[in-house]
Short mmCIF file of C-alpha atoms and ligand atoms in Angstrom, two decimals:
data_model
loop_
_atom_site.label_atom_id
_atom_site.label_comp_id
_atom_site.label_asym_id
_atom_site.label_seq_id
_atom_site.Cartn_x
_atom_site.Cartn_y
_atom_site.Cartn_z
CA UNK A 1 152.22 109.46 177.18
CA UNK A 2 153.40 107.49 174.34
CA UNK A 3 151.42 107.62 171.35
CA UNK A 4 148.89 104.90 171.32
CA UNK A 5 147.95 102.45 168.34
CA UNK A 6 144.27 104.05 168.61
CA UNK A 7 142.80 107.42 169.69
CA UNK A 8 139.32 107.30 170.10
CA UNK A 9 137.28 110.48 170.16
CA UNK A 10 133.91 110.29 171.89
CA UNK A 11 132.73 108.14 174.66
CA UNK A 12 129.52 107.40 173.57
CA UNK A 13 127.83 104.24 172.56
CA UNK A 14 129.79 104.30 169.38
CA UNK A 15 133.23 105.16 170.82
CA UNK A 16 132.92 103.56 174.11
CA UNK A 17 132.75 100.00 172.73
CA UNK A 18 135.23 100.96 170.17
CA UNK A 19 137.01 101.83 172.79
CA UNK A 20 136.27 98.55 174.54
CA UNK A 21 137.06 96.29 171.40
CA UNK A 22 140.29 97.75 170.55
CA UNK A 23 141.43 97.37 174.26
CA UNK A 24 140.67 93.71 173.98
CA UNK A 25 142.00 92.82 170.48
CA UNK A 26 145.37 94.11 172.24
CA UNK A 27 145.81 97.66 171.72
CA UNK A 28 146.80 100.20 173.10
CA UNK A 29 143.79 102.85 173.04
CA UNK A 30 142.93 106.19 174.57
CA UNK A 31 139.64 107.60 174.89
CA UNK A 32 138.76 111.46 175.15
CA UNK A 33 135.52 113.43 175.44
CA UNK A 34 134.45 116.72 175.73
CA UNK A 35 132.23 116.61 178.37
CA UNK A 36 132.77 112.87 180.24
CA UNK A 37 131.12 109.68 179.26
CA UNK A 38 127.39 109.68 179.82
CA UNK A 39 126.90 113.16 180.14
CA UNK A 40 123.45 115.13 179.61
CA UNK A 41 124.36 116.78 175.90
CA UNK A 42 125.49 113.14 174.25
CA UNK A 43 122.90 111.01 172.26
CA UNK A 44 123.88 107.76 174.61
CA UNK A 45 123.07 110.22 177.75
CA UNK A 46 119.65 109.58 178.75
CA UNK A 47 118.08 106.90 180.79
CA UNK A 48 117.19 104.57 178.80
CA UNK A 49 117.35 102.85 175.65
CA UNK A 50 115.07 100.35 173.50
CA UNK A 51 117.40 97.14 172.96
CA UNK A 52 114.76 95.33 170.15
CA UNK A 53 115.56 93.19 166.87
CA UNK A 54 112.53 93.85 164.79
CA UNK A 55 113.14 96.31 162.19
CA UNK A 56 110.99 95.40 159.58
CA UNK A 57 112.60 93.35 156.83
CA UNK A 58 115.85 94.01 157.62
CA UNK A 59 117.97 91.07 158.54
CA UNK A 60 121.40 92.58 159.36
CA UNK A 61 119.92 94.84 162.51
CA UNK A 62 118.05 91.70 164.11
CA UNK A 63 121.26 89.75 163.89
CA UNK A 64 123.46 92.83 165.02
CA UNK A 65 120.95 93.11 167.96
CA UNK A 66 121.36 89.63 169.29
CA UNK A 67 125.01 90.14 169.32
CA UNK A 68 124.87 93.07 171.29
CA UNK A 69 122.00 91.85 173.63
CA UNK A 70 124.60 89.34 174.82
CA UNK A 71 127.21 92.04 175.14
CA UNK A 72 125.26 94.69 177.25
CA UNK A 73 124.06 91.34 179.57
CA UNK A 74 128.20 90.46 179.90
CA UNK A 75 128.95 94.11 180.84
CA UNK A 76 126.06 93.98 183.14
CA UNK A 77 127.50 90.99 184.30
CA UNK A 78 130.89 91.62 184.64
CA UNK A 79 130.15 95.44 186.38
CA UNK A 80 127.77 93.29 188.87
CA UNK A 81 124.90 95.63 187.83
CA UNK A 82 121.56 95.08 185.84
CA UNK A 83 122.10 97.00 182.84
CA UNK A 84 119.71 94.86 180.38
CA UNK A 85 116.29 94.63 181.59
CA UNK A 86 113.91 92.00 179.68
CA UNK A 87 111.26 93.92 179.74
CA UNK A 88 110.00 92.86 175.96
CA UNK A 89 109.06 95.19 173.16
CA UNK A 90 105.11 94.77 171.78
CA UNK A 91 104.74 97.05 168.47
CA UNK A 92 101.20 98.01 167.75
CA UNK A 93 100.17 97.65 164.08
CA UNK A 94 97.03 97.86 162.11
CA UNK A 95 97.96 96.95 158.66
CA UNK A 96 98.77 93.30 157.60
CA UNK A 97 101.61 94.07 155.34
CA UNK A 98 103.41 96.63 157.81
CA UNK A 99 106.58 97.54 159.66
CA UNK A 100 105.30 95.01 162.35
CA UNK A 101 104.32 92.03 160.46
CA UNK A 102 107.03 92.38 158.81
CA UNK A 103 109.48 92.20 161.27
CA UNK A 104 107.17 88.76 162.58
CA UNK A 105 108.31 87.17 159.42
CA UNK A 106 111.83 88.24 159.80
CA UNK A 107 112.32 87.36 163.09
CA UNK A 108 110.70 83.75 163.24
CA UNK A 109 112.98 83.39 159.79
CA UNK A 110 115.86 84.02 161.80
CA UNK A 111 115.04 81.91 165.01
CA UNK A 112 114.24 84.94 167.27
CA UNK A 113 111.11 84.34 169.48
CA UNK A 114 108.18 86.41 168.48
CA UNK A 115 104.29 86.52 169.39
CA UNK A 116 101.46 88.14 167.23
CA UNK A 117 98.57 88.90 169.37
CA UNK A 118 95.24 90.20 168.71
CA UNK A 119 93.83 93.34 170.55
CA UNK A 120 91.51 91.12 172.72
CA UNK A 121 94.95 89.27 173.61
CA UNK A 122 96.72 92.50 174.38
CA UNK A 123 94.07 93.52 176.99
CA UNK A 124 94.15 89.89 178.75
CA UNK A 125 98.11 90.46 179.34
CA UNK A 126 98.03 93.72 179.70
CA UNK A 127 94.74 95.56 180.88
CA UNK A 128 96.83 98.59 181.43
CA UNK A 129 96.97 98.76 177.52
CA UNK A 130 93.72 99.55 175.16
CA UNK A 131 94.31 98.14 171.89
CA UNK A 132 91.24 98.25 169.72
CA UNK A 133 89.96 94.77 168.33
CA UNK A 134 90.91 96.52 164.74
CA UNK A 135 94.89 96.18 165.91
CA UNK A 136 96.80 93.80 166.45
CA UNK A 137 100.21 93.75 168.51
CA UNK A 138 103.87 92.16 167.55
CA UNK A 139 105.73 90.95 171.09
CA UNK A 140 109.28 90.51 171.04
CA UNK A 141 109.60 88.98 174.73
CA UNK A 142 113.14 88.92 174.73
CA UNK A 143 113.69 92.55 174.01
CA UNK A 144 113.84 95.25 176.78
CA UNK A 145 115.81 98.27 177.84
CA UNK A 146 119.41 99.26 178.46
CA UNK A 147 120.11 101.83 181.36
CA UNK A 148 122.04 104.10 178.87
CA UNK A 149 123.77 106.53 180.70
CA UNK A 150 124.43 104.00 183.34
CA UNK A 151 126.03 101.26 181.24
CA UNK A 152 128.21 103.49 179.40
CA UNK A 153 130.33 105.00 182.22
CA UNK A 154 130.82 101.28 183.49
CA UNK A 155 132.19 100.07 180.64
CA UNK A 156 134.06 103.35 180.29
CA UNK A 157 135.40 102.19 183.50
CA UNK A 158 135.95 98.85 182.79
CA UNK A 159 137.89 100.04 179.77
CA UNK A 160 140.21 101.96 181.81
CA UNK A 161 140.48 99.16 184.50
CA UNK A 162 141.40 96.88 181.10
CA UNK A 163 144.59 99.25 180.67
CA UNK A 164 142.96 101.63 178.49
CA UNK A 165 143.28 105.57 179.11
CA UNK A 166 140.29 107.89 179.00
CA UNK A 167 140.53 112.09 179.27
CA UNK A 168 137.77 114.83 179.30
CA UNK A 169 139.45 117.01 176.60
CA UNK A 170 138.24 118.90 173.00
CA UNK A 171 139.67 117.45 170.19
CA UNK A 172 140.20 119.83 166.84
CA UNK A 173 139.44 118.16 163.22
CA UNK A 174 142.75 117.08 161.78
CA UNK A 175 144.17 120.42 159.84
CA UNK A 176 144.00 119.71 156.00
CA UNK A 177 146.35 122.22 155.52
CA UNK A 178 149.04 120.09 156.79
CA UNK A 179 149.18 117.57 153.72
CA UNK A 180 149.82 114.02 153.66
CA UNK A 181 147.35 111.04 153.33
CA UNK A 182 147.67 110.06 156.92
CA UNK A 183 146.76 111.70 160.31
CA UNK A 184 149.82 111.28 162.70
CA UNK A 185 148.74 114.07 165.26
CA UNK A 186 145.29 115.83 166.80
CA UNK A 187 145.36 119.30 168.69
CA UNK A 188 142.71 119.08 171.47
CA UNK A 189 141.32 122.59 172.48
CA UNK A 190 144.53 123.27 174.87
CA UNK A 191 147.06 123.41 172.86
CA UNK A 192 148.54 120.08 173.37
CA UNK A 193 148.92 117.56 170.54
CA UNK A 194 148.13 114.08 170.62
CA UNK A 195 149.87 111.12 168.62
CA UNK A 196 148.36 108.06 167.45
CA UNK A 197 148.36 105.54 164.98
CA UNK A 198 144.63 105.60 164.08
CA UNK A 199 141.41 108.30 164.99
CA UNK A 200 138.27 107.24 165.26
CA UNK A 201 135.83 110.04 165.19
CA UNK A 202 132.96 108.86 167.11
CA UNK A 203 131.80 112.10 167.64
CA UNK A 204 127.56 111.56 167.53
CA UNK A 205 126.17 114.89 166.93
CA UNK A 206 129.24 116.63 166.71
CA UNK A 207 130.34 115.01 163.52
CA UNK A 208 128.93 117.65 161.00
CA UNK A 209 130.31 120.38 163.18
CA UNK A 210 133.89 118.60 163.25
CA UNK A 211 133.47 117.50 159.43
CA UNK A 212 131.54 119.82 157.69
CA UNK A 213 132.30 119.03 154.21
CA UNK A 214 131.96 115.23 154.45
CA UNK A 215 129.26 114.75 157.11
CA UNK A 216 127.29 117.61 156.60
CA UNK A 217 125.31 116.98 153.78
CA UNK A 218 124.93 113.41 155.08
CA UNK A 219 123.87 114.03 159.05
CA UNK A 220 120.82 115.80 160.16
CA UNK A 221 120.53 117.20 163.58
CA UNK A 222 117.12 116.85 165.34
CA UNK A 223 115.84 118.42 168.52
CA UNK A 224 114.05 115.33 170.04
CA UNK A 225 111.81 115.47 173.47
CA UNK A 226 111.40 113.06 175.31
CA UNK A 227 108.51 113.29 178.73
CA UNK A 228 108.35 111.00 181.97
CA UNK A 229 104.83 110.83 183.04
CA UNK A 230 104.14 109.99 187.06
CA UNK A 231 101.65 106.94 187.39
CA UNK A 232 99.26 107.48 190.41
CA UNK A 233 100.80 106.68 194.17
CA UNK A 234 101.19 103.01 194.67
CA UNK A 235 100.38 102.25 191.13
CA UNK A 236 102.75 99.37 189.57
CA UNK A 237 101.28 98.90 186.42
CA UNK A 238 103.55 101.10 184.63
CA UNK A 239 107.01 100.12 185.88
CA UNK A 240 109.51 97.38 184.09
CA UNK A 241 108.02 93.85 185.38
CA UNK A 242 104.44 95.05 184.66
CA UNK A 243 104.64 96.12 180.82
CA UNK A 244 106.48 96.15 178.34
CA UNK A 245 108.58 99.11 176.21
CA UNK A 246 106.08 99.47 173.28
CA UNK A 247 106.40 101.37 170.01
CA UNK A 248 103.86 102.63 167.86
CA UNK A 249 105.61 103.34 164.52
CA UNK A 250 102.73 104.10 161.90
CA UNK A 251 101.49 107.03 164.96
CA UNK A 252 105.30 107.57 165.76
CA UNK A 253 105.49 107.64 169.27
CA UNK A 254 107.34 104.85 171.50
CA UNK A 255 107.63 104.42 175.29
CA UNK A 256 110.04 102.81 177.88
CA UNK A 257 107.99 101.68 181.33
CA UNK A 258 109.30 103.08 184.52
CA UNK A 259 112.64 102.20 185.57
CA UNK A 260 115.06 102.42 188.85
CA UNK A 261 112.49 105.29 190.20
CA UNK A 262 112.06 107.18 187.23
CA UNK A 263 108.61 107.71 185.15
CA UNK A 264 107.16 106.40 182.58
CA UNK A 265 108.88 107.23 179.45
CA UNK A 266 106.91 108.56 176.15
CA UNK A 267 108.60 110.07 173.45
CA UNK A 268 106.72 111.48 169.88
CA UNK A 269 109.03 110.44 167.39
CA UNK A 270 108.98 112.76 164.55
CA UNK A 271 111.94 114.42 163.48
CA UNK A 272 112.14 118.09 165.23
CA UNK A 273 113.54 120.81 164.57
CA UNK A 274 117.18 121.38 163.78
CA UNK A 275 119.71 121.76 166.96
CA UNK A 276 122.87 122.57 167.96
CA UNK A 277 124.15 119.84 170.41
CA UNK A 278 126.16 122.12 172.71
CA UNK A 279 124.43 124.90 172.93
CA UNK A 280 120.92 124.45 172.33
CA UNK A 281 118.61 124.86 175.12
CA UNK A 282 117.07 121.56 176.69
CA UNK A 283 113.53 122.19 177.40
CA UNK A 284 110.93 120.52 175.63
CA UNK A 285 108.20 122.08 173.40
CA UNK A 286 104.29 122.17 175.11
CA UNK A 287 103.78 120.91 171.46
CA UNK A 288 105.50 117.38 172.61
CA UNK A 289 103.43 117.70 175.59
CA UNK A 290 99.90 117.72 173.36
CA UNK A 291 101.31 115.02 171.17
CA UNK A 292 102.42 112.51 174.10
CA UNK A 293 99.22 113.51 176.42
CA UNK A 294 96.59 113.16 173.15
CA UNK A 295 98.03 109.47 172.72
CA UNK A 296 98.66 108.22 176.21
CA UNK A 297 94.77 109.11 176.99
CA UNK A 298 93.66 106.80 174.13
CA UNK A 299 96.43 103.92 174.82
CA UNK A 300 96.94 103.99 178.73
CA UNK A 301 93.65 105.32 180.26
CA UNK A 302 94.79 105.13 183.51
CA UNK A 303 97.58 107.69 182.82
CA UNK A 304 95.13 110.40 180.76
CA UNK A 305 95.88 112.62 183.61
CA UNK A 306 98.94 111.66 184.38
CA UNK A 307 101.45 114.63 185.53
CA UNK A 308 104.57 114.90 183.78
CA UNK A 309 107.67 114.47 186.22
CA UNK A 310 110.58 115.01 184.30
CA UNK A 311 111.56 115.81 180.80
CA UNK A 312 114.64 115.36 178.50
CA UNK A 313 115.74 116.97 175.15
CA UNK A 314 117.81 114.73 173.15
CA UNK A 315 118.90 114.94 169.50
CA UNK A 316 119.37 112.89 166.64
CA UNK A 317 121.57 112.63 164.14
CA UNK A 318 120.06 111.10 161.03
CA UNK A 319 120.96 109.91 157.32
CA UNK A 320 118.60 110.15 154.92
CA UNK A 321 118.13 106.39 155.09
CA UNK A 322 119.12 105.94 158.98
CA UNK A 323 121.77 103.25 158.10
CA UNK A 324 125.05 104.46 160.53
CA UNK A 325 128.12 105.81 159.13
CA UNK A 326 130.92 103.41 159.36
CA UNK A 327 133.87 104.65 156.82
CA UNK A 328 137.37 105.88 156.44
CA UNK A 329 137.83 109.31 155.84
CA UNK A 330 138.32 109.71 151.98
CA UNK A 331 141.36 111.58 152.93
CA UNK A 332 143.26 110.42 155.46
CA UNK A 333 143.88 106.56 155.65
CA UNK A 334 144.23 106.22 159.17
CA UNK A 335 141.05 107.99 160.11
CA UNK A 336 137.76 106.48 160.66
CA UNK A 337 134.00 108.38 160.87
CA UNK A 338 131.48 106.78 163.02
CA UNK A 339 127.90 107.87 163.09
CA UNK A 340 125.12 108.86 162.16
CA UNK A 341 123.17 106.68 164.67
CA UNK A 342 119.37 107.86 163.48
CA UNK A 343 117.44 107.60 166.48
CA UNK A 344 118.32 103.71 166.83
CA UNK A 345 122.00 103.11 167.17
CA UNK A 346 122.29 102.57 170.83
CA UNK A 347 121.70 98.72 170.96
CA UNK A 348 123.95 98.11 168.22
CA UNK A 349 127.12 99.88 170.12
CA UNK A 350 128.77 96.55 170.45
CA UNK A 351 128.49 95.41 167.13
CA UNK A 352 128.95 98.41 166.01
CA UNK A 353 132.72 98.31 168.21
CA UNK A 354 133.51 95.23 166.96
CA UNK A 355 132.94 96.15 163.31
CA UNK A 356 135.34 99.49 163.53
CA UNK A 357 138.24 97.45 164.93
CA UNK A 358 138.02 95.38 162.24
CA UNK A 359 138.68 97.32 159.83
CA UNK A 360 141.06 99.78 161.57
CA UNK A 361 143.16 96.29 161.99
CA UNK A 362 142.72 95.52 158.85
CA UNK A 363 140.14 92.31 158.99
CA UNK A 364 138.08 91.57 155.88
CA UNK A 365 134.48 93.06 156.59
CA UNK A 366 131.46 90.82 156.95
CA UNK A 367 129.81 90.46 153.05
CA UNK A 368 126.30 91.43 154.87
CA UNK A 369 127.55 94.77 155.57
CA UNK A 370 128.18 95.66 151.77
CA UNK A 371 128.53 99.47 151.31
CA UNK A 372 125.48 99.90 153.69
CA UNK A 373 127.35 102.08 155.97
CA UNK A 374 129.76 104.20 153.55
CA UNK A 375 130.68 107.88 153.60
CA UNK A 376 130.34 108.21 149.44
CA UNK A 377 127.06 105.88 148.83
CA UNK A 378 124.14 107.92 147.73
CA UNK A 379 121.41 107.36 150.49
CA UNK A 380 118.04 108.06 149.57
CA UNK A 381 115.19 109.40 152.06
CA UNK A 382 113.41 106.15 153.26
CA UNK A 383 110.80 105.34 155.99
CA UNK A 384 113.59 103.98 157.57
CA UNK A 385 113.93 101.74 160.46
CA UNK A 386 113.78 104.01 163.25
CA UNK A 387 110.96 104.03 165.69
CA UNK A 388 108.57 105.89 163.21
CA UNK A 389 107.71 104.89 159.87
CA UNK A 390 107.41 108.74 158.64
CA UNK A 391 109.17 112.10 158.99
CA UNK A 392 108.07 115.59 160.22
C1 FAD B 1 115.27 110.56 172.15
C2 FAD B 1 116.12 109.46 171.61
C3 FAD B 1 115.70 108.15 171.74
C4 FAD B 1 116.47 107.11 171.22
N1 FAD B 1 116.06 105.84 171.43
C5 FAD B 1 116.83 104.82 171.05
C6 FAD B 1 116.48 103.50 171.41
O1 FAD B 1 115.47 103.28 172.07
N2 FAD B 1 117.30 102.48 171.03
C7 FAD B 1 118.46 102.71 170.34
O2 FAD B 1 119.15 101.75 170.03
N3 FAD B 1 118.83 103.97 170.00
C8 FAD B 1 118.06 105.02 170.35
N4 FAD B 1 118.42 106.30 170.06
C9 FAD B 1 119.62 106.54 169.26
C10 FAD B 1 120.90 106.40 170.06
O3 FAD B 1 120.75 107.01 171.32
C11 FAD B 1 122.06 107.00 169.28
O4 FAD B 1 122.11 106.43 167.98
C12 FAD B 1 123.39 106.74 169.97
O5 FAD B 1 123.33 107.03 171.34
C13 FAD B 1 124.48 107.59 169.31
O6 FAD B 1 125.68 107.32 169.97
P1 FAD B 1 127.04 107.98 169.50
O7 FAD B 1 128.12 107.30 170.26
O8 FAD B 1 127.12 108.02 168.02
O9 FAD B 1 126.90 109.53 169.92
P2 FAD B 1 126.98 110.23 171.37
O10 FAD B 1 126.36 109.40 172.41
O11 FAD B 1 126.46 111.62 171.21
O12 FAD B 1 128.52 110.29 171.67
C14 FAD B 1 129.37 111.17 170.98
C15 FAD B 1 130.39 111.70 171.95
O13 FAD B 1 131.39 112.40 171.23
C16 FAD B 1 131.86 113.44 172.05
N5 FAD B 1 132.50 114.41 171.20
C17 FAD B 1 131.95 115.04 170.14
N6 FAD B 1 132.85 115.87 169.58
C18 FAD B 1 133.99 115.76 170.30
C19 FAD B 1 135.26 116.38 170.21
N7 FAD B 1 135.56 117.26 169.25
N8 FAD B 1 136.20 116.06 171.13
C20 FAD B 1 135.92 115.15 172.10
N9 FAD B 1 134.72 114.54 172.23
C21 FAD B 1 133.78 114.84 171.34
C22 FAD B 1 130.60 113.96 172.72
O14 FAD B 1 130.88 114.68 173.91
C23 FAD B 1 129.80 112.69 172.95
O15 FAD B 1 129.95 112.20 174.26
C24 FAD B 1 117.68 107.38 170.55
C25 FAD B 1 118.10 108.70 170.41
C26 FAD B 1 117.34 109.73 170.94
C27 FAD B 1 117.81 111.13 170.81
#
């Protein structure tokens, strides 16, 4: 194989549609990953994922969520699946000045339709829900749910079908030791040696391990659970159509409705303990179970007893301030770290693409962006804009 402009590394969200981007801008790209694209151990391997554009008073994620609404419905489209399911996003608040009204604000300021409803209001639309007349609910109805796992191997595919290469291989960290300011040539775990004018390093989890003096003091890894509870037989309250994904972030919990068979998703959101990615065990802790039971019998009644089906143990991998990493490597010119996705960076994958091309090829980066997403910038602990508005 001749060496290609771009070597990607990791076929996650992150990689995949850098992948993707490259392909289309016109070069020539190939893809590798240690275990396959949407495979049970990477962050963009489970089920589902909340696509949603509040976060609080930010402005840059709502806009960066638009754009990549339109780009998971256009793979979707393209793959002739449904990928992006409207399912809307209501976030349960209590306090007038927080996360959720908030994110109102920002989102009628930037054109995106919104709904405040009271609790009464809540229980008319939804009587499935019980939201007390003290709370209050934010609806984005435009929001929903990507089918994670799912729309990442088709656009793997359709990244290969576009003339792009893709390999299940282990790629080493470039070797210091060989000098220079440039990275001409990665050893994956066979031996071989692989060419290319650019690396990106979209390597999720995996980055601290593969860069341990650059993202280790700046990536935290998380064990997260995650539980799918079993409505009662022939009950279709709980499935996409019928309600929407909801988040509470002041309690820290958020849930995804049942999709294509599954359950219904409910996931505590604190940050858990720490985890190694490839080998840690996946079986979630009877502590998630108390959590997610305790609030499912006060917000969904009909699902207090409520048998959970399946279970998933996912991880993150957080900043202090859960803006991504999106930077060169301070010492190598050529090679790109992209990360650091804190427990929301699957919507944003196709932004997220576009915006690493760019400045691999060299085009001047969009003012909003700023340093927001540099290696070097001191990052302070903040509430963040995860799902949760505090940490374990
Ligand atoms: C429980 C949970 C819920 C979440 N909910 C949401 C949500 O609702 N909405 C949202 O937007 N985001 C959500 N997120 C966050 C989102 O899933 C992540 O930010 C995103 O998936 C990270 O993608 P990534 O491409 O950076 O990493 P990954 O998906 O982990 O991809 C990295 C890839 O790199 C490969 N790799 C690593 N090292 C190497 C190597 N040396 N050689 C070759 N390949 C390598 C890995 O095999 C892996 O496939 C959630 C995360 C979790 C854990």
């Amino acid at each position: 194989m001749s060496a290609p402009d771009l070597l990607v590394v990791g076929a996650g969200t992150m990689g995949a549609w850098t992948a993707w981007h490259a392909r289309r801008a016109g070069l020539t790209v190939h893809l590798v990953d240690a275990f396959g694209a949407g495979h049970p151990r990477a962050t963009s391997g489970d089920e589902s994922r909340i696509l949603r554009a509040a976060h609080g008073a930010d402005r840059l994620y709502p806009s960066w969520a638009r754009r990549a609404r339109a780009q998971w419905l256009e793979l979707g489209d393209a793959v002739g699946e449904r990928l992006f399911v409207e399912t809307g996003v209501l976030w349960f608040g209590r306090r007038p000045d927080g996360f959720e009204a908030a994110s109102a604000g920002t989102l009628r300021d930037l054109g995106i339709a919104v709904e405040q409803l009271s609790g009464p209001e809540v229980r008319r639309r939804w009587p499935q829900i019980a939201l007390g007349d003290d709370e209050f609910a934010v609806f984005e109805p435009e929001a929903g749910l990507v089918l994670a796992r799912q729309a990442i191997r088709r656009l793997v595919e359709r990244f290969v079908a576009a003339g792009g290469t893709f390999e299940v291989a282990l790629v080493r960290p470039p070797d210091a030791a060989e000098g220079g300011d440039r990275v001409s040539v990665v050893e994956i775990a066979d031996g071989r040696r692989l060419a290319a004018g650019a690396v990106v390093f979209a390597a999720g989890p995996w980055l601290p391990r593969l860069f341990p003096d650059r993202c280790g003091p700046l990536i935290r890894i998380t064990k997260q659970d995650v539980l799918y509870l079993g409505p009662p037989a022939g009950d279709p309250r709980f499935e996409a159509g019928s309600i929407p994904c909801w988040v509470d972030y002041d309690a820290a919990i958020y849930g995804i409705p049942a999709v294509e068979g599954r359950g219904f998703k409910v996931a505590p959101d604190q940050l858990g303990r720490p985890f190694d990615p490839t080998e840690g065990e996946r079986l979630v802790d009877p502590e998630t179970v108390r959590i997610g039971r305790g609030y499912v019998r006060r917000r969904f009644p009909a699902l207090a007893e409520a048998p959970v089906v399946e279970t998933r143990v996912c991880q993150y991998e957080s900043t202090p301030d859960t803006h991504f990493l999106i930077d060169r490597h301070p010492a190598w010119s050529n090679v790109w770290l992209v990360g650091g996705g804190s427990g929301h960076g699957f919507k944003h994958g196709p932004v997220i693409g576009e915006t690493v091309v760019g400045l691999v090829t060299g085009r001047p980066p969009d003012p909003a962006i700023g340093d927001r997403f540099a290696l070097g910038r001191p990052r302070q602990p903040e509430p963040g804009v995860r799902t949760a508005g505090h940490e374990g």
